[in-house]
mmCIF file of C-alpha atoms and ligand atoms in Angstrom:
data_model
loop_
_atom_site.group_PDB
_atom_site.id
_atom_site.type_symbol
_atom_site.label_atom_id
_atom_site.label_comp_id
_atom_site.label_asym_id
_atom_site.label_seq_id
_atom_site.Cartn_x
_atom_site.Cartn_y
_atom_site.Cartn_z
ATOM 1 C CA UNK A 10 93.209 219.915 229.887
ATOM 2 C CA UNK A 11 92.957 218.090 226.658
ATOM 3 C CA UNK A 12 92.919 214.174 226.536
ATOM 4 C CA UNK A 13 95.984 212.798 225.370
ATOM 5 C CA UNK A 14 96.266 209.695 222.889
ATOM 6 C CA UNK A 15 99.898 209.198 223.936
ATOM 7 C CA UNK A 16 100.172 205.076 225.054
ATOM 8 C CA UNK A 17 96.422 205.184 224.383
ATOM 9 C CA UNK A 18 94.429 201.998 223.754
ATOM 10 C CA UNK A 19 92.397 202.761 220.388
ATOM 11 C CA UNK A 20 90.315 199.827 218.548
ATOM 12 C CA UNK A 21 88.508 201.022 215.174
ATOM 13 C CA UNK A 22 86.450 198.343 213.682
ATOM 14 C CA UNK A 23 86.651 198.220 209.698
ATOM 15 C CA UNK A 24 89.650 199.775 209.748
ATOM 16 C CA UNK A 25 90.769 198.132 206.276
ATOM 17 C CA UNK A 26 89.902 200.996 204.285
ATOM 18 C CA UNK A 27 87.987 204.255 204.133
ATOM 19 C CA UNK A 28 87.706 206.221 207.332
ATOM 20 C CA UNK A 29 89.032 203.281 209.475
ATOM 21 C CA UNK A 30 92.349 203.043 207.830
ATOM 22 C CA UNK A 31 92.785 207.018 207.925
ATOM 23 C CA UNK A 32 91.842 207.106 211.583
ATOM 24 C CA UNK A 33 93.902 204.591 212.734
ATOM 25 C CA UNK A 34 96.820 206.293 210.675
ATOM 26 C CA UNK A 35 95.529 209.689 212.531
ATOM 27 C CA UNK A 36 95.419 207.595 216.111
ATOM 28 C CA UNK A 37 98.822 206.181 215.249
ATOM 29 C CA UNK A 38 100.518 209.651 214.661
ATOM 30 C CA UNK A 39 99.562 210.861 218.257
ATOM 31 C CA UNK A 40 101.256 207.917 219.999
ATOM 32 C CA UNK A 41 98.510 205.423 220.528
ATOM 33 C CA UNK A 42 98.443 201.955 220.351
ATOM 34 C CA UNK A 43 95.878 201.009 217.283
ATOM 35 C CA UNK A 44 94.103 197.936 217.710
ATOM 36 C CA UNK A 45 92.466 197.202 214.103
ATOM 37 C CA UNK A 46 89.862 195.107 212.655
ATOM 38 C CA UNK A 47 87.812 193.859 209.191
ATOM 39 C CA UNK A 48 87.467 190.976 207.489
ATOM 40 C CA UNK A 49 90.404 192.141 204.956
ATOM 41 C CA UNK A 50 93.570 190.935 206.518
ATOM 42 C CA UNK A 51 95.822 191.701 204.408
ATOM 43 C CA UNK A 52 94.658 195.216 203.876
ATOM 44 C CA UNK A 53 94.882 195.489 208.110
ATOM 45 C CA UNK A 54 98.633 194.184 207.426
ATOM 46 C CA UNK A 55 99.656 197.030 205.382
ATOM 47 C CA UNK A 56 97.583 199.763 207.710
ATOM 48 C CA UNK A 57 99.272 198.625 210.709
ATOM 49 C CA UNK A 58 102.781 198.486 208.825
ATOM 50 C CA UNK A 59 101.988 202.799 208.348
ATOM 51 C CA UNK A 60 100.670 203.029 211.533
ATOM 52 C CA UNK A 61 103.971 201.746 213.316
ATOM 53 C CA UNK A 62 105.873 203.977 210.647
ATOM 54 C CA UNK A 63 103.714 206.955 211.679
ATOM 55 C CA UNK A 64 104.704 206.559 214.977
ATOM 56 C CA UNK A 65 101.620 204.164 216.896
ATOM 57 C CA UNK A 66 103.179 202.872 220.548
ATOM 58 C CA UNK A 67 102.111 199.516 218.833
ATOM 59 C CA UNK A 68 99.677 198.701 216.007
ATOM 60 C CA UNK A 69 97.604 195.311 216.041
ATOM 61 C CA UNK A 70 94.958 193.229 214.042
ATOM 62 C CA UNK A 71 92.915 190.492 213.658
ATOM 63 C CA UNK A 72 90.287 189.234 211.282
ATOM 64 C CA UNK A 73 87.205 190.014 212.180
ATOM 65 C CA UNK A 74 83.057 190.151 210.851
ATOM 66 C CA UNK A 75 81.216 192.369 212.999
ATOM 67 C CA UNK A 76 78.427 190.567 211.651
ATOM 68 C CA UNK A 77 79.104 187.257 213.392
ATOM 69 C CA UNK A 78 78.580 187.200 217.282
ATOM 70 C CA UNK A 79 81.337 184.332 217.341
ATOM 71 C CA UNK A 80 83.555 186.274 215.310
ATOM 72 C CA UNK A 81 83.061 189.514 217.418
ATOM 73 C CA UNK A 82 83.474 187.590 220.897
ATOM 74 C CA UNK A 83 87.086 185.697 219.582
ATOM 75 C CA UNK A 84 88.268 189.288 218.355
ATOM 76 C CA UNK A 85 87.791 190.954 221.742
ATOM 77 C CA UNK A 86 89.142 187.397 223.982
ATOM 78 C CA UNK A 87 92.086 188.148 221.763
ATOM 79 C CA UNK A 88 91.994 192.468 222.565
ATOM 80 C CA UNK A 89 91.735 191.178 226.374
ATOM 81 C CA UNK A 90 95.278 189.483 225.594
ATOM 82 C CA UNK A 91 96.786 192.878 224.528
ATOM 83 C CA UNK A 92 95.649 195.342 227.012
ATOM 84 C CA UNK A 93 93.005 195.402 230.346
ATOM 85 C CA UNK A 94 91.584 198.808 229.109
ATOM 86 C CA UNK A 95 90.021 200.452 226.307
ATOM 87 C CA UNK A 96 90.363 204.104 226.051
ATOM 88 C CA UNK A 97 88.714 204.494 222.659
ATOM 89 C CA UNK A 98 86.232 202.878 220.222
ATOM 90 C CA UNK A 99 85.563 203.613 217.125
ATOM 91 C CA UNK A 100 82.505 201.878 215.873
ATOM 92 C CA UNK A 101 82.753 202.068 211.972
ATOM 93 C CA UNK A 102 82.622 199.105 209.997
ATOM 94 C CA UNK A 103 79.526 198.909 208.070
ATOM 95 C CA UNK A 104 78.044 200.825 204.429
ATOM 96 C CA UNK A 105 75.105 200.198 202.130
ATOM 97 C CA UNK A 106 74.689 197.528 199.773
ATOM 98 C CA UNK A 107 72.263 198.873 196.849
ATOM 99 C CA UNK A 108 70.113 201.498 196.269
ATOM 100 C CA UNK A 109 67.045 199.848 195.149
ATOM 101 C CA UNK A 110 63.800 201.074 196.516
ATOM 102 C CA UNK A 111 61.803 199.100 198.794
ATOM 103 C CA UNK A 112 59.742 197.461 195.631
ATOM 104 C CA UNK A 113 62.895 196.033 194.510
ATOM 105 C CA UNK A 114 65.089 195.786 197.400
ATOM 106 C CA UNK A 115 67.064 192.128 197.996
ATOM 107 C CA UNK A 116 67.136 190.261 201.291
ATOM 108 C CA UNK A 117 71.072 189.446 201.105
ATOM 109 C CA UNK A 118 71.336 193.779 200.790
ATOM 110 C CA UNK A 119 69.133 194.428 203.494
ATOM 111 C CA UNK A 120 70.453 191.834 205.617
ATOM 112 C CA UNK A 121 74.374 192.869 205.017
ATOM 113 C CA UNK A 122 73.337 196.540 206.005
ATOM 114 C CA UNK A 123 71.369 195.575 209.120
ATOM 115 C CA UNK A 124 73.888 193.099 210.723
ATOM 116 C CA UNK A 125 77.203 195.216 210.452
ATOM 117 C CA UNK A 126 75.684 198.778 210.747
ATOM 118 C CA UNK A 127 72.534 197.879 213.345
ATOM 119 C CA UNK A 128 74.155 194.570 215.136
ATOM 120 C CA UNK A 129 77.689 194.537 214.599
ATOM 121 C CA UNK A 130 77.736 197.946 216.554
ATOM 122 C CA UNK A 131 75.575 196.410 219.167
ATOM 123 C CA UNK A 132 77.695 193.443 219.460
ATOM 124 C CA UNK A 133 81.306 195.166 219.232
ATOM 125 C CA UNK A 134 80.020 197.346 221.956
ATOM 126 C CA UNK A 135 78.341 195.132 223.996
ATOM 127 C CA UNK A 136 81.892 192.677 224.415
ATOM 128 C CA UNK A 137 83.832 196.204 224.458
ATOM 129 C CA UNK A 138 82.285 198.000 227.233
ATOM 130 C CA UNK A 139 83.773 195.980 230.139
ATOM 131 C CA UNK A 140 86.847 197.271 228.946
ATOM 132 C CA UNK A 141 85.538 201.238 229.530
ATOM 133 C CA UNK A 142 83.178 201.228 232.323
ATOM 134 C CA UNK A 143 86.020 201.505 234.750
ATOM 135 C CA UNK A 144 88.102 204.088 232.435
ATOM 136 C CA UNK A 145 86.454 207.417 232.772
ATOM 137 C CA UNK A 146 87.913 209.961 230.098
ATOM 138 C CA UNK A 147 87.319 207.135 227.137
ATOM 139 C CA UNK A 148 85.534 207.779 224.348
ATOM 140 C CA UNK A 149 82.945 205.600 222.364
ATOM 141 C CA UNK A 150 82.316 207.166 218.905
ATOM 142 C CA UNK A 151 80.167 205.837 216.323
ATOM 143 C CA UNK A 152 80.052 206.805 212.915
ATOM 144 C CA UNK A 153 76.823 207.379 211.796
ATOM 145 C CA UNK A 154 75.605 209.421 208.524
ATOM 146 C CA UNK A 155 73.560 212.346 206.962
ATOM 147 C CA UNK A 156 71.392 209.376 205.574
ATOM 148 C CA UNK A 157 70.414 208.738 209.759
ATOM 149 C CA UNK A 158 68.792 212.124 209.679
ATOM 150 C CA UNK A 159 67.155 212.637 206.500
ATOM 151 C CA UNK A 160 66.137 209.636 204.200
ATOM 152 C CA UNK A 161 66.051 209.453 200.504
ATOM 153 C CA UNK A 162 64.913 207.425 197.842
ATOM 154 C CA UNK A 163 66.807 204.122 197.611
ATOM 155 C CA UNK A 164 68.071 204.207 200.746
ATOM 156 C CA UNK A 165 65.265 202.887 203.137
ATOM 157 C CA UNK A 166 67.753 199.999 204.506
ATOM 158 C CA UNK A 167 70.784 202.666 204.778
ATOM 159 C CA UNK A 168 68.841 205.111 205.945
ATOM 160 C CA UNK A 169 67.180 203.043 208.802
ATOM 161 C CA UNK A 170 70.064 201.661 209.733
ATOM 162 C CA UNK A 171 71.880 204.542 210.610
ATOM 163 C CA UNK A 172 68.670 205.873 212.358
ATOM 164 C CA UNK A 173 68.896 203.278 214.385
ATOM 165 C CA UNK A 174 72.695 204.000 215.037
ATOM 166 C CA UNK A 175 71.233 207.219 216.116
ATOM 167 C CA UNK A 176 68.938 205.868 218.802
ATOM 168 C CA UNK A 177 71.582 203.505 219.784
ATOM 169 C CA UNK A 178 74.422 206.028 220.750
ATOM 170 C CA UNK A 179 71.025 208.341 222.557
ATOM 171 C CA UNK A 180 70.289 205.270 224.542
ATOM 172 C CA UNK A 181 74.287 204.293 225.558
ATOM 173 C CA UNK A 182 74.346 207.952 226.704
ATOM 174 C CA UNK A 183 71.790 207.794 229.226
ATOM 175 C CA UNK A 184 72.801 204.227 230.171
ATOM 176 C CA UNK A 185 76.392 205.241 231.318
ATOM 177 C CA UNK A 186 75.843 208.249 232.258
ATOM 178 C CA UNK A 187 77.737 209.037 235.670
ATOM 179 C CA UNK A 188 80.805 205.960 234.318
ATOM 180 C CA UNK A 189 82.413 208.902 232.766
ATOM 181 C CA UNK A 190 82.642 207.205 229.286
ATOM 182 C CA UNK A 191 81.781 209.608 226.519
ATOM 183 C CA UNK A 192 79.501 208.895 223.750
ATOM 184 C CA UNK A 193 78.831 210.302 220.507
ATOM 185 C CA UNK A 194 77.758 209.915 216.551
ATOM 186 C CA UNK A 195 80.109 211.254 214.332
ATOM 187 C CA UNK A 196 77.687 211.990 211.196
ATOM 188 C CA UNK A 197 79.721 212.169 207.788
ATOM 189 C CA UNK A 198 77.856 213.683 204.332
ATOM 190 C CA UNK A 199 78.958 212.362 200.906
ATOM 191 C CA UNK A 200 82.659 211.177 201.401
ATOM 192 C CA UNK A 201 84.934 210.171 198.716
ATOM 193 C CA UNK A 202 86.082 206.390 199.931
ATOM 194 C CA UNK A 203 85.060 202.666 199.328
ATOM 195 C CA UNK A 204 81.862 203.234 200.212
ATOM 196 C CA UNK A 205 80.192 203.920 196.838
ATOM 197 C CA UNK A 206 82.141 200.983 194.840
ATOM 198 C CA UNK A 207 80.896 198.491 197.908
ATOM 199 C CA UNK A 208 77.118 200.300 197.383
ATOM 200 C CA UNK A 209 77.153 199.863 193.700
ATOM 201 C CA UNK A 210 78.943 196.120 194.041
ATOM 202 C CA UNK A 211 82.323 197.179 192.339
ATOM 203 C CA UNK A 212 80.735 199.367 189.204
ATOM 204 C CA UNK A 213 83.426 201.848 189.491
ATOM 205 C CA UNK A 214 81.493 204.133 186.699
ATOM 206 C CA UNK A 215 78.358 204.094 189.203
ATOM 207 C CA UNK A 216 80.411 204.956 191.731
ATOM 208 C CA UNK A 217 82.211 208.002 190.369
ATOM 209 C CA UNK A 218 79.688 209.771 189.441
ATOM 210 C CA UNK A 219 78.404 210.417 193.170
ATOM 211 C CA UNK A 220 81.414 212.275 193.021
ATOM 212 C CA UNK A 221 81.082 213.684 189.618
ATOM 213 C CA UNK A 222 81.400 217.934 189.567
ATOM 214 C CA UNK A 223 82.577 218.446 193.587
ATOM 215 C CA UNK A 224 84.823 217.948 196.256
ATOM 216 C CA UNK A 225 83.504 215.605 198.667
ATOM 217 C CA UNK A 226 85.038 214.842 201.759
ATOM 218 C CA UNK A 227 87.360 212.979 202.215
ATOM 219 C CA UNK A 228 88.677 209.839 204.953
ATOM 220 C CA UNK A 229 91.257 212.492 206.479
ATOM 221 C CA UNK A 230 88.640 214.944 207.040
ATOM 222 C CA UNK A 231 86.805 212.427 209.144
ATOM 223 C CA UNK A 232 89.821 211.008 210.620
ATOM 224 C CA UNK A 233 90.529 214.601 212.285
ATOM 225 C CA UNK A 234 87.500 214.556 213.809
ATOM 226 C CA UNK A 235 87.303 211.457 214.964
ATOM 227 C CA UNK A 236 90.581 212.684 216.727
ATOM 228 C CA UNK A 237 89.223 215.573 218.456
ATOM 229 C CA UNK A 238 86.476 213.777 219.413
ATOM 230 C CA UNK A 239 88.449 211.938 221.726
ATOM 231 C CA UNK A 240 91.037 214.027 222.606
ATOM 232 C CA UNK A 241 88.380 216.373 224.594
ATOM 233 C CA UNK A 242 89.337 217.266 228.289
ATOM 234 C CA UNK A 243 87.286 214.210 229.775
ATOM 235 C CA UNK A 244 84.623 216.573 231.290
ATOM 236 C CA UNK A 245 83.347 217.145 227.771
ATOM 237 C CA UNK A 246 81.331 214.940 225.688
ATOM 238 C CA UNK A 247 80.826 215.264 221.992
ATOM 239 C CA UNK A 248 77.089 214.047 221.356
ATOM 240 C CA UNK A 249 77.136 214.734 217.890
ATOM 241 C CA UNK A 250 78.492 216.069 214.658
ATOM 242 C CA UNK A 251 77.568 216.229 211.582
ATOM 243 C CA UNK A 252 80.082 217.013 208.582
ATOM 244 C CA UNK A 253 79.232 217.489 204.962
ATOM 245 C CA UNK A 254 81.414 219.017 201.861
ATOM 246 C CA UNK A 255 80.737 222.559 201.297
ATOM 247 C CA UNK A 256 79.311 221.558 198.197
ATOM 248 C CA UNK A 257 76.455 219.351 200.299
ATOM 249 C CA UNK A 258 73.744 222.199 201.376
ATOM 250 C CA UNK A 259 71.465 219.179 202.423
ATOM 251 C CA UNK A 260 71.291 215.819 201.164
ATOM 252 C CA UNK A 261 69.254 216.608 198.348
ATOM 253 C CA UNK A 262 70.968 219.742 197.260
ATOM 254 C CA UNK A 263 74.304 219.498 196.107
ATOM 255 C CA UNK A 264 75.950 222.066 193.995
ATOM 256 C CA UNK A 265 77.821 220.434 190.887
ATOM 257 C CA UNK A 266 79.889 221.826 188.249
ATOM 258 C CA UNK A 267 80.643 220.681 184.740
ATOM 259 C CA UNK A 268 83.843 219.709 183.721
HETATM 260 P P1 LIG B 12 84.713 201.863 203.042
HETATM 261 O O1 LIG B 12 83.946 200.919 202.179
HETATM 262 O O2 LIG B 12 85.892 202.550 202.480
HETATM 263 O O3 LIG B 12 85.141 201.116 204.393
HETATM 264 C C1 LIG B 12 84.224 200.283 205.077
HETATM 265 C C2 LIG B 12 84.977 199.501 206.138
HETATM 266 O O4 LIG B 12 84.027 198.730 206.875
HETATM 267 C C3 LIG B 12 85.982 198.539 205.536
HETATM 268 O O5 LIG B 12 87.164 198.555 206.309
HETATM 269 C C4 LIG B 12 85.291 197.184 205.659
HETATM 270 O O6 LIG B 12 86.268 196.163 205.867
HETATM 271 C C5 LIG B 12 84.489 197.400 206.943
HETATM 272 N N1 LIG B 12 83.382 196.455 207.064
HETATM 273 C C6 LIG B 12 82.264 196.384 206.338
HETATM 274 N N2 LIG B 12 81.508 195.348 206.733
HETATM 275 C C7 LIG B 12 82.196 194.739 207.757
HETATM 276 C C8 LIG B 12 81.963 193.616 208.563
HETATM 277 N N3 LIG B 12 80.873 192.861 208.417
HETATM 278 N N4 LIG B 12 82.859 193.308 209.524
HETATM 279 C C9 LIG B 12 83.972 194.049 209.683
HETATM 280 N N5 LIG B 12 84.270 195.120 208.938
HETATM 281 C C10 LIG B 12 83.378 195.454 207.981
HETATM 282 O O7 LIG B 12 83.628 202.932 203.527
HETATM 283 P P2 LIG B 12 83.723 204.191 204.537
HETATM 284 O O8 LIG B 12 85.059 204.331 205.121
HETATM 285 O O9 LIG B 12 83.133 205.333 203.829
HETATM 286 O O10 LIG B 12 82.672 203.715 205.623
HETATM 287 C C11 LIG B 12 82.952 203.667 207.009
HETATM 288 C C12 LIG B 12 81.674 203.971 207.770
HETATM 289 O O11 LIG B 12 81.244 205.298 207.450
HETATM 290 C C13 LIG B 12 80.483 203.072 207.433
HETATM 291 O O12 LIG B 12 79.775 202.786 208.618
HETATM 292 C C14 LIG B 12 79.635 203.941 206.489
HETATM 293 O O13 LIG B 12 78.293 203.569 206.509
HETATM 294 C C15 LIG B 12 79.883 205.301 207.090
HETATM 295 N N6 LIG B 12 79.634 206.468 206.254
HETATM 296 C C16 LIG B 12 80.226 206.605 205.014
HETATM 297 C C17 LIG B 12 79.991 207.759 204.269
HETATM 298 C C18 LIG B 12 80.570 207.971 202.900
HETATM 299 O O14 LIG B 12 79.996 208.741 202.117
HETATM 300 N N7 LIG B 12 81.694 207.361 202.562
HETATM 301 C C19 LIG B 12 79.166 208.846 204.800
HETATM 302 C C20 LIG B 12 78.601 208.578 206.093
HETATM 303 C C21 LIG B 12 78.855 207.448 206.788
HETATM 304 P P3 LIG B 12 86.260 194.695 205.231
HETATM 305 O O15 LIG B 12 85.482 194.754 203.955
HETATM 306 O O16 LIG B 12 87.705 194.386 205.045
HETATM 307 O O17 LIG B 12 85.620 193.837 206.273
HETATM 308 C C1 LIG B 13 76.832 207.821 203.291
HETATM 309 C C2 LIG B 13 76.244 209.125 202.879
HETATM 310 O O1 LIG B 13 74.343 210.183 201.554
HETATM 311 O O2 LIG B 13 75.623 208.408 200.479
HETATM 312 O O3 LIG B 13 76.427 207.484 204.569
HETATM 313 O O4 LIG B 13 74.042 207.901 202.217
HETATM 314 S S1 LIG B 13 74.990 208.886 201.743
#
């Protein structure tokens, strides 16, 4: 039988915008209680005030930098006040910052995209998984990327970080195998969202024209899966998926038309 998200305890980190706002929305709409962070507040105010209009059994949030151990550790003592259990985490926040090649790439970009991709999911999880180990049936998905499996030019940082997300989610696998958590990468291709604007540092003309001449994904289609990803019967355990536009044959080949 399918998992159900009714009453459900759901906590997607960087759920201000992008992927995490639509899931939570999507997690909200089945009955769960969303539990939201990022270090946008206000932006976490208005996605929980949709989520309890969609129909969550409770939306919550509280600042929070999955870059900062401190910050990290307050944000679950305060989770621990709302509920003993986790059923679901969604390990998302993170992105790229640049797209310079290694010759010109910046400490300050490297070091953004290592500690929220590569650390912050190591430390979300880490203060999260007392709340699972004793919930079999709940789900730890991290979002990952096409850029984990195949590198490209400009994106040594990006890339390696979310090959290290990779190797990350293998080794939590084997390490609880027999608690009955599931875990699995959820691997998105070119998606329409923030992403590009944060990569490009708000140049909004840079950052349309990674969309220029297709239709990319977009948060929703992400959202879905994140939701059937954890809505599994509980002796099934998505390792991995990876989801590209129809338009994305492989990360270097995308087919674009004029206008
Ligand atoms: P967005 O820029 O739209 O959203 C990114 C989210 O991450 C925001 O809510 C942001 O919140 C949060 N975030 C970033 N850094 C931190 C931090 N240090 N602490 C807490 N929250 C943080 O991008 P997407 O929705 O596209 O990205 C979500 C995930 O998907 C990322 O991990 C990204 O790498 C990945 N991805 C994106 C793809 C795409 O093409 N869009 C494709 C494949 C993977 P705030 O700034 O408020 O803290
Ligand atoms: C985002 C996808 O190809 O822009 O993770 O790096 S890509």
């Amino acid at each position: 039988m399918n998992t159900s998200l009714k009453d459900k305890w759901v906590f997607i980190t960087g759920a201000s915008a992008g992927f995490g706002a639509e899931g939570a929305r999507h997690f909200a709409r089945a009955g769960a209680n969303v539990v939201m962070g990022a270090r946008r507040v206000e932006r976490l105010e208005t996605v929980a005030a949709e989520c309890e209009q969609a129909g969550a059994a409770s939306a919550h949030f509280h600042e929070l930098d999955v870059a900062c151990t401190k910050s990290v550790n307050i944000f679950v003592d305060w989770l621990k006040t709302l509920t003993p259990k986790l059923d679901v985490l969604v390990n998302n926040a993170g992105g790229a910052h640049g797209a310079d090649t290694v010759a010109e790439g910046k400490d300050a970009d490297w070091e953004a995209m290592v500690q929220s991709n590569f650390l912050g999911l190591m430390r979300v999880t880490r203060a999260c998984l007392p709340l699972m180990v004793d919930n079999p049936g709940s789900t730890l998905i991290n979002i990952g990327s096409i850029a984990g499996r195949v590198a490209y030019e400009g994106g040594s940082v990006y890339c390696g970080v979310k090959a290290a997300e990779k190797s990350i989610t293998q080794s939590l696998r084997l390490e609880l195998n027999g608690t009955g958590i599931r875990v699995g990468t959820l691997d998105p291709g070119l998606a329409e969202t923030e992403f590009a604007l944060v990569r490009f540092k708000g140049d909004a003309a840079k950052s349309n024209k990674i969309y220029e001449g297709l239709d990319p994904l977009v948060a929703e289609d992400i959202a879905e899966a994140m939701i059937w990803m954890a809505t599994r019967p509980p002796h099934v355990c998505i390792d991995e998926i990876l989801i590209k536009c129809t338009a994305q044959a492989a990360i270097h080949k995308t087919h674009r038309v004029a206008d």
